[in-house]
PDB file of C-alpha atoms in Angstrom:
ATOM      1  CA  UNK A  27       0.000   0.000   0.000  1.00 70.00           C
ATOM      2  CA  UNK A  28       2.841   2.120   0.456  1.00 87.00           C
ATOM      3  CA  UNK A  29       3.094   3.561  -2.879  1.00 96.00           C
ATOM      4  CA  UNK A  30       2.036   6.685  -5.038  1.00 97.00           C
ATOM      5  CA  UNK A  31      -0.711   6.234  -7.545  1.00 96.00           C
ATOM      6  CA  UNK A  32       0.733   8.798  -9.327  1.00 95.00           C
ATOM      7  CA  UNK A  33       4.013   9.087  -9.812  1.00 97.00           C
ATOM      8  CA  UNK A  34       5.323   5.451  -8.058  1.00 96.00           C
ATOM      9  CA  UNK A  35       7.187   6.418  -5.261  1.00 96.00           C
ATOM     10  CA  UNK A  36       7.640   3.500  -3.082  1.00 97.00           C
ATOM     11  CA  UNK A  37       8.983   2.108   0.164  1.00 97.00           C
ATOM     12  CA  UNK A  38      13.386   2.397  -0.494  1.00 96.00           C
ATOM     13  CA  UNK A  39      15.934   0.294   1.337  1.00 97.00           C
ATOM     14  CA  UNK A  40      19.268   1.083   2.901  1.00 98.00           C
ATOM     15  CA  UNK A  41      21.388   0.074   5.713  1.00 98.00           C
ATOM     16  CA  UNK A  42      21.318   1.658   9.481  1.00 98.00           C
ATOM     17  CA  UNK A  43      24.434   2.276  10.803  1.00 98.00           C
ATOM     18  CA  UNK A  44      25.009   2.682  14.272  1.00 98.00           C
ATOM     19  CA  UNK A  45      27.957   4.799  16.139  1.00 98.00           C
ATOM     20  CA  UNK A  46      30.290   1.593  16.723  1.00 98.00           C
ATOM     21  CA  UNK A  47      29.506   0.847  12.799  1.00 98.00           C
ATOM     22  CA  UNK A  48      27.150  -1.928  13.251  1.00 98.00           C
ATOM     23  CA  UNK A  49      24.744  -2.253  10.072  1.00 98.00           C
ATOM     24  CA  UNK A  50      21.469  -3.430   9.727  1.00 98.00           C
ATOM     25  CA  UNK A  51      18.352  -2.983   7.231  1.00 98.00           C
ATOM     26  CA  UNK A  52      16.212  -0.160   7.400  1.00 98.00           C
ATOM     27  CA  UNK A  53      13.416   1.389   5.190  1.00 96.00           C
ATOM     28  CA  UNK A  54      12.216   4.752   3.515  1.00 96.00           C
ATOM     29  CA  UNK A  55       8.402   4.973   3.463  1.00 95.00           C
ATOM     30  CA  UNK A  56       7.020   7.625   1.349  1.00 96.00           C
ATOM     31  CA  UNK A  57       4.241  10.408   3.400  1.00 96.00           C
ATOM     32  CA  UNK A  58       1.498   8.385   1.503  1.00 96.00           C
ATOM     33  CA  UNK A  59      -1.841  10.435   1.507  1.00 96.00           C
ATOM     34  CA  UNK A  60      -5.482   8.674   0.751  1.00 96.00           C
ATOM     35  CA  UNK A  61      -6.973  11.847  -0.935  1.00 96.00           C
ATOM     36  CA  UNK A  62     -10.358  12.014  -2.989  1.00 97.00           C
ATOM     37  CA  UNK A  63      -9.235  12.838  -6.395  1.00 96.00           C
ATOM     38  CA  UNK A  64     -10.998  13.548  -9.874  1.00 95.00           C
ATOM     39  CA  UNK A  65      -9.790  10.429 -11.866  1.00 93.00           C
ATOM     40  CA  UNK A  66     -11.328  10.083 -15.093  1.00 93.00           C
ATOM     41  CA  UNK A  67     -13.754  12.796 -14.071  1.00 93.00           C
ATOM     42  CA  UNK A  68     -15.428  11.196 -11.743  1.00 95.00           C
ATOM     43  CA  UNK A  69     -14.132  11.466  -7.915  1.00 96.00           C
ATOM     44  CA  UNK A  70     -12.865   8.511  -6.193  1.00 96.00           C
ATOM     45  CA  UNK A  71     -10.314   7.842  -3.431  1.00 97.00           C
ATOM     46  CA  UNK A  72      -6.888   7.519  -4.350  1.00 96.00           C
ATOM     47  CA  UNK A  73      -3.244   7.150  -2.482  1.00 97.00           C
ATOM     48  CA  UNK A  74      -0.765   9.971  -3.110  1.00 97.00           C
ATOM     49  CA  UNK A  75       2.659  11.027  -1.934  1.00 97.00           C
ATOM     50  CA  UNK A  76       2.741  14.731  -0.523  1.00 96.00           C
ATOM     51  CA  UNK A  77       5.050  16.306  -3.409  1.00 96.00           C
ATOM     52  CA  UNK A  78       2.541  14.756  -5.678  1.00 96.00           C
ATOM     53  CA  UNK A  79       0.054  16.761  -3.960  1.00 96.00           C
ATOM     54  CA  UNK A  80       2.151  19.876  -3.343  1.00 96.00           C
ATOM     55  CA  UNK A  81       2.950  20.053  -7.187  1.00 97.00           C
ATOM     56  CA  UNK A  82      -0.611  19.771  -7.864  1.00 94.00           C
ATOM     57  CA  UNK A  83      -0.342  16.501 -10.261  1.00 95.00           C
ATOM     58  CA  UNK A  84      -3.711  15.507  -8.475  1.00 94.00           C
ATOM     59  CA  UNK A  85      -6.970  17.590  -8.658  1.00 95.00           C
ATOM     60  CA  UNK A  86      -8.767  17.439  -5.304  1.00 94.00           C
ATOM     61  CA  UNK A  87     -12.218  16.311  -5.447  1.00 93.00           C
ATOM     62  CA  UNK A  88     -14.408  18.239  -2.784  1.00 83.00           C
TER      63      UNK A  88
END
């Protein structure tokens, strides 16, 4: 679920690394948004990533 409808962005993967330089696996999850959006022109409920929204790539349904 953690991923844009709109433009993809997903969950990312990297490596935590502590002060003695221990590693372990960590994620990156997107600030995914369910927004009601007009899609198709007709409104329905949609997930979104904020910069999606801030760059107004999605037109808000009221």
């Amino acid at each position: 679920m953690a991923k844009c409808d709109i433009c993809g962005k997903g969950v990312t993967f990297g490596i935590r690394v502590s002060h003695s330089h221990r590693r372990s696996n960590r994620t990156w999850k997107p600030n995914i948004k369910r927004v009601k959006a007009i899609v198709n022109g007709t409104p329905c409920h949609i997930y979104a990533c904020s910069r999606c929204l801030r760059s107004n790539k999605v037109t808000r349904a009221v």
